[in-house]
Short mmCIF file of N, CA, C and O in Angstrom, two decimals:
data_model
loop_
_atom_site.label_atom_id
_atom_site.label_comp_id
_atom_site.label_asym_id
_atom_site.label_seq_id
_atom_site.Cartn_x
_atom_site.Cartn_y
_atom_site.Cartn_z
N UNK A 485 16.59 110.31 85.41
CA UNK A 485 18.00 110.59 85.21
C UNK A 485 18.56 111.00 86.56
O UNK A 485 17.95 111.77 87.30
N UNK A 486 19.76 110.50 86.87
CA UNK A 486 20.38 110.80 88.16
C UNK A 486 21.89 110.65 88.05
O UNK A 486 22.40 110.09 87.08
N UNK A 487 22.61 111.17 89.05
CA UNK A 487 24.07 111.18 89.02
C UNK A 487 24.71 109.83 89.30
O UNK A 487 25.69 109.47 88.67
N UNK A 488 24.20 109.11 90.28
CA UNK A 488 24.84 107.88 90.73
C UNK A 488 23.92 106.68 90.58
O UNK A 488 22.70 106.83 90.49
N UNK A 489 24.52 105.48 90.58
CA UNK A 489 23.72 104.26 90.63
C UNK A 489 23.00 104.25 91.97
O UNK A 489 23.56 104.65 92.98
N UNK A 490 21.77 103.78 91.98
CA UNK A 490 20.99 103.71 93.22
C UNK A 490 20.31 102.36 93.37
O UNK A 490 19.08 102.28 93.40
N UNK A 491 21.08 101.27 93.48
CA UNK A 491 20.45 99.95 93.58
C UNK A 491 19.61 99.79 94.84
O UNK A 491 18.72 98.95 94.88
N UNK A 492 19.85 100.63 95.84
CA UNK A 492 19.06 100.54 97.08
C UNK A 492 17.59 100.87 96.85
O UNK A 492 16.73 100.53 97.65
N UNK A 493 17.28 101.52 95.72
CA UNK A 493 15.89 101.81 95.38
C UNK A 493 15.08 100.54 95.25
O UNK A 493 13.87 100.54 95.40
N UNK A 494 15.74 99.42 94.94
CA UNK A 494 15.06 98.17 94.67
C UNK A 494 15.20 97.16 95.80
O UNK A 494 14.99 95.97 95.61
N UNK A 495 15.55 97.65 96.98
CA UNK A 495 15.64 96.78 98.16
C UNK A 495 16.75 95.77 98.01
O UNK A 495 17.81 96.06 97.47
N UNK A 496 16.48 94.57 98.47
CA UNK A 496 17.50 93.52 98.45
C UNK A 496 17.42 92.65 97.19
O UNK A 496 18.07 91.63 97.12
N UNK A 497 16.64 93.08 96.23
CA UNK A 497 16.52 92.31 94.99
C UNK A 497 17.85 92.30 94.25
O UNK A 497 18.51 93.32 94.13
N UNK A 498 18.20 91.13 93.75
CA UNK A 498 19.43 90.96 92.99
C UNK A 498 19.21 91.47 91.57
O UNK A 498 18.20 91.19 90.95
N UNK A 499 20.15 92.22 91.06
CA UNK A 499 20.07 92.72 89.69
C UNK A 499 20.55 91.65 88.72
O UNK A 499 21.47 90.89 89.02
N UNK A 500 19.93 91.61 87.57
CA UNK A 500 20.38 90.78 86.46
C UNK A 500 21.05 91.73 85.48
O UNK A 500 20.49 92.77 85.15
N UNK A 501 22.23 91.38 85.03
CA UNK A 501 22.93 92.22 84.06
C UNK A 501 22.53 91.77 82.65
O UNK A 501 22.37 90.58 82.39
N UNK A 502 22.36 92.74 81.76
CA UNK A 502 21.97 92.44 80.38
C UNK A 502 22.59 93.45 79.44
O UNK A 502 22.96 94.55 79.84
N UNK A 503 22.69 93.08 78.17
CA UNK A 503 23.11 93.99 77.13
C UNK A 503 21.85 94.52 76.47
O UNK A 503 21.12 93.78 75.82
N UNK A 504 21.57 95.79 76.66
CA UNK A 504 20.35 96.42 76.14
C UNK A 504 20.76 97.42 75.06
O UNK A 504 21.20 98.52 75.37
N UNK A 505 20.67 97.00 73.82
CA UNK A 505 21.04 97.85 72.68
C UNK A 505 22.44 98.42 72.83
O UNK A 505 22.69 99.60 72.60
N UNK A 506 23.37 97.57 73.25
CA UNK A 506 24.77 97.97 73.36
C UNK A 506 25.14 98.62 74.68
O UNK A 506 26.30 98.99 74.88
N UNK A 507 24.18 98.78 75.58
CA UNK A 507 24.46 99.35 76.91
C UNK A 507 24.35 98.26 77.96
O UNK A 507 23.48 97.40 77.90
N UNK A 508 25.23 98.31 78.94
CA UNK A 508 25.16 97.38 80.08
C UNK A 508 24.06 97.86 81.01
O UNK A 508 24.14 98.98 81.53
N UNK A 509 23.03 97.05 81.19
CA UNK A 509 21.88 97.42 82.01
C UNK A 509 21.76 96.51 83.22
O UNK A 509 22.06 95.32 83.14
N UNK A 510 21.28 97.08 84.30
CA UNK A 510 20.88 96.30 85.46
C UNK A 510 19.37 96.18 85.40
O UNK A 510 18.67 97.19 85.28
N UNK A 511 18.86 94.94 85.48
CA UNK A 511 17.43 94.70 85.44
C UNK A 511 16.97 94.18 86.80
O UNK A 511 17.63 93.34 87.41
N UNK A 512 15.83 94.68 87.26
CA UNK A 512 15.26 94.26 88.53
C UNK A 512 13.81 93.85 88.31
O UNK A 512 13.07 94.55 87.60
N UNK A 513 13.40 92.73 88.88
CA UNK A 513 11.99 92.34 88.84
C UNK A 513 11.23 93.16 89.85
O UNK A 513 11.59 93.20 91.03
N UNK A 514 10.18 93.83 89.40
CA UNK A 514 9.33 94.64 90.26
C UNK A 514 7.90 94.19 90.02
O UNK A 514 7.28 94.57 89.03
N UNK A 515 7.41 93.32 90.91
CA UNK A 515 6.10 92.69 90.74
C UNK A 515 6.05 92.02 89.38
O UNK A 515 6.87 91.17 89.09
N UNK A 516 5.15 92.39 88.50
CA UNK A 516 5.06 91.75 87.19
C UNK A 516 5.70 92.60 86.09
O UNK A 516 5.46 92.38 84.91
N UNK A 517 6.52 93.56 86.46
CA UNK A 517 7.20 94.45 85.52
C UNK A 517 8.70 94.43 85.78
O UNK A 517 9.18 93.76 86.68
N UNK A 518 9.44 95.22 85.00
CA UNK A 518 10.90 95.30 85.14
C UNK A 518 11.31 96.75 85.35
O UNK A 518 10.77 97.66 84.73
N UNK A 519 12.27 96.94 86.22
CA UNK A 519 12.96 98.23 86.36
C UNK A 519 14.35 98.02 85.77
O UNK A 519 14.93 96.95 85.90
N UNK A 520 14.86 99.03 85.10
CA UNK A 520 16.18 98.92 84.48
C UNK A 520 16.95 100.21 84.70
O UNK A 520 16.38 101.29 84.76
N UNK A 521 18.27 100.08 84.84
CA UNK A 521 19.12 101.24 85.03
C UNK A 521 20.38 101.05 84.19
O UNK A 521 20.90 99.94 84.09
N UNK A 522 20.84 102.13 83.56
CA UNK A 522 22.06 102.07 82.76
C UNK A 522 22.74 103.43 82.77
O UNK A 522 22.14 104.45 83.06
N UNK A 523 24.03 103.42 82.45
CA UNK A 523 24.80 104.65 82.40
C UNK A 523 24.69 105.27 81.02
O UNK A 523 24.78 104.59 80.00
N UNK A 524 24.47 106.57 81.00
CA UNK A 524 24.38 107.34 79.76
C UNK A 524 25.28 108.56 79.93
O UNK A 524 24.93 109.50 80.63
N UNK A 525 26.44 108.52 79.30
CA UNK A 525 27.42 109.59 79.52
C UNK A 525 27.90 109.55 80.95
O UNK A 525 28.33 108.51 81.44
N UNK A 526 27.78 110.66 81.66
CA UNK A 526 28.21 110.70 83.07
C UNK A 526 27.03 110.51 84.02
O UNK A 526 27.21 110.55 85.23
N UNK A 527 25.84 110.32 83.48
CA UNK A 527 24.62 110.18 84.28
C UNK A 527 24.08 108.76 84.19
O UNK A 527 24.54 107.96 83.38
N UNK A 528 23.09 108.46 85.00
CA UNK A 528 22.40 107.17 84.98
C UNK A 528 20.94 107.41 84.68
O UNK A 528 20.37 108.41 85.12
N UNK A 529 20.35 106.49 83.95
CA UNK A 529 18.92 106.56 83.64
C UNK A 529 18.27 105.32 84.23
O UNK A 529 18.80 104.21 84.12
N UNK A 530 17.11 105.50 84.86
CA UNK A 530 16.34 104.40 85.40
C UNK A 530 14.94 104.46 84.84
O UNK A 530 14.32 105.52 84.81
N UNK A 531 14.47 103.31 84.38
CA UNK A 531 13.12 103.16 83.86
C UNK A 531 12.41 102.13 84.74
O UNK A 531 12.98 101.08 85.04
N UNK A 532 11.20 102.44 85.14
CA UNK A 532 10.43 101.52 85.97
C UNK A 532 9.12 101.21 85.26
O UNK A 532 8.44 102.12 84.79
N UNK A 533 8.79 99.93 85.17
CA UNK A 533 7.51 99.53 84.60
C UNK A 533 7.58 98.94 83.22
O UNK A 533 6.55 98.78 82.57
N UNK A 534 8.77 98.58 82.74
CA UNK A 534 8.88 97.96 81.43
C UNK A 534 8.25 96.57 81.47
O UNK A 534 8.25 95.90 82.50
N UNK A 535 7.73 96.14 80.32
CA UNK A 535 7.07 94.83 80.24
C UNK A 535 8.08 93.69 80.24
O UNK A 535 7.84 92.66 80.85
N UNK A 536 9.19 93.88 79.52
CA UNK A 536 10.18 92.82 79.42
C UNK A 536 11.53 93.41 78.97
O UNK A 536 11.63 94.61 78.72
N UNK A 537 12.53 92.55 78.85
CA UNK A 537 13.86 93.00 78.47
C UNK A 537 13.89 93.61 77.07
O UNK A 537 14.64 94.55 76.81
N UNK A 538 13.07 93.10 76.16
CA UNK A 538 13.01 93.67 74.81
C UNK A 538 12.52 95.11 74.84
O UNK A 538 13.03 95.96 74.10
N UNK A 539 11.54 95.40 75.69
CA UNK A 539 11.05 96.78 75.78
C UNK A 539 12.13 97.68 76.36
O UNK A 539 12.30 98.82 75.92
N UNK A 540 12.89 97.18 77.32
CA UNK A 540 14.00 97.96 77.89
C UNK A 540 15.01 98.27 76.79
O UNK A 540 15.44 99.41 76.64
N UNK A 541 15.38 97.26 75.99
CA UNK A 541 16.34 97.47 74.91
C UNK A 541 15.83 98.52 73.92
O UNK A 541 16.60 99.37 73.45
N UNK A 542 14.55 98.49 73.62
CA UNK A 542 13.95 99.46 72.71
C UNK A 542 14.02 100.87 73.30
O UNK A 542 14.36 101.84 72.61
N UNK A 543 13.73 100.99 74.59
CA UNK A 543 13.80 102.29 75.26
C UNK A 543 15.24 102.81 75.31
O UNK A 543 15.48 103.99 75.07
N UNK A 544 16.18 101.93 75.61
CA UNK A 544 17.59 102.34 75.64
C UNK A 544 18.00 102.88 74.28
O UNK A 544 18.59 103.96 74.17
N UNK A 545 17.69 102.14 73.22
CA UNK A 545 18.05 102.58 71.87
C UNK A 545 17.43 103.94 71.57
O UNK A 545 18.10 104.83 71.04
N UNK A 546 16.17 104.10 71.90
CA UNK A 546 15.48 105.36 71.61
C UNK A 546 16.07 106.52 72.41
O UNK A 546 16.36 107.57 71.86
N UNK A 547 16.28 106.30 73.70
CA UNK A 547 16.81 107.37 74.55
C UNK A 547 18.27 107.71 74.24
O UNK A 547 18.70 108.83 74.46
N UNK A 548 19.00 106.75 73.70
CA UNK A 548 20.41 106.99 73.37
C UNK A 548 20.57 107.51 71.94
O UNK A 548 21.68 107.65 71.46
N UNK A 549 19.46 107.76 71.25
CA UNK A 549 19.53 108.38 69.94
C UNK A 549 19.61 107.43 68.77
O UNK A 549 19.85 107.86 67.65
N UNK A 550 19.42 106.13 69.00
CA UNK A 550 19.45 105.15 67.92
C UNK A 550 18.04 104.80 67.48
O UNK A 550 17.80 103.73 66.95
N UNK A 551 17.09 105.70 67.71
CA UNK A 551 15.69 105.39 67.48
C UNK A 551 15.33 105.25 66.01
O UNK A 551 15.88 105.90 65.17
N UNK A 552 14.39 104.38 65.78
CA UNK A 552 13.76 104.20 64.48
C UNK A 552 12.27 104.46 64.74
O UNK A 552 11.51 103.54 64.93
N UNK A 553 11.87 105.69 64.82
CA UNK A 553 10.49 106.01 65.18
C UNK A 553 10.36 106.15 66.67
O UNK A 553 11.28 106.58 67.36
N UNK A 554 9.24 105.77 67.23
CA UNK A 554 8.96 105.89 68.66
C UNK A 554 9.01 104.54 69.34
O UNK A 554 8.71 103.52 68.72
N UNK A 555 9.35 104.49 70.64
CA UNK A 555 9.26 103.22 71.36
C UNK A 555 7.80 102.80 71.46
O UNK A 555 6.92 103.63 71.48
N UNK A 556 7.57 101.49 71.49
CA UNK A 556 6.19 101.01 71.58
C UNK A 556 5.67 101.02 72.99
O UNK A 556 6.33 101.26 73.92
#
């Protein structure tokens, strides 16, 4: 969790925009995993190491309070 967007964390990699459980997410390829960042209220959340976009969407839903159990 952090105050501002920090795309510089991912070097010169281009972000892919996606809809992750109703949130606008920036996705970055990091080796064979994904890093994702999205705005939550006035803060930003970044997750590194997701397997794919579906896992990011599941994490977003869970962290934003729309969870149905635990993320896998």
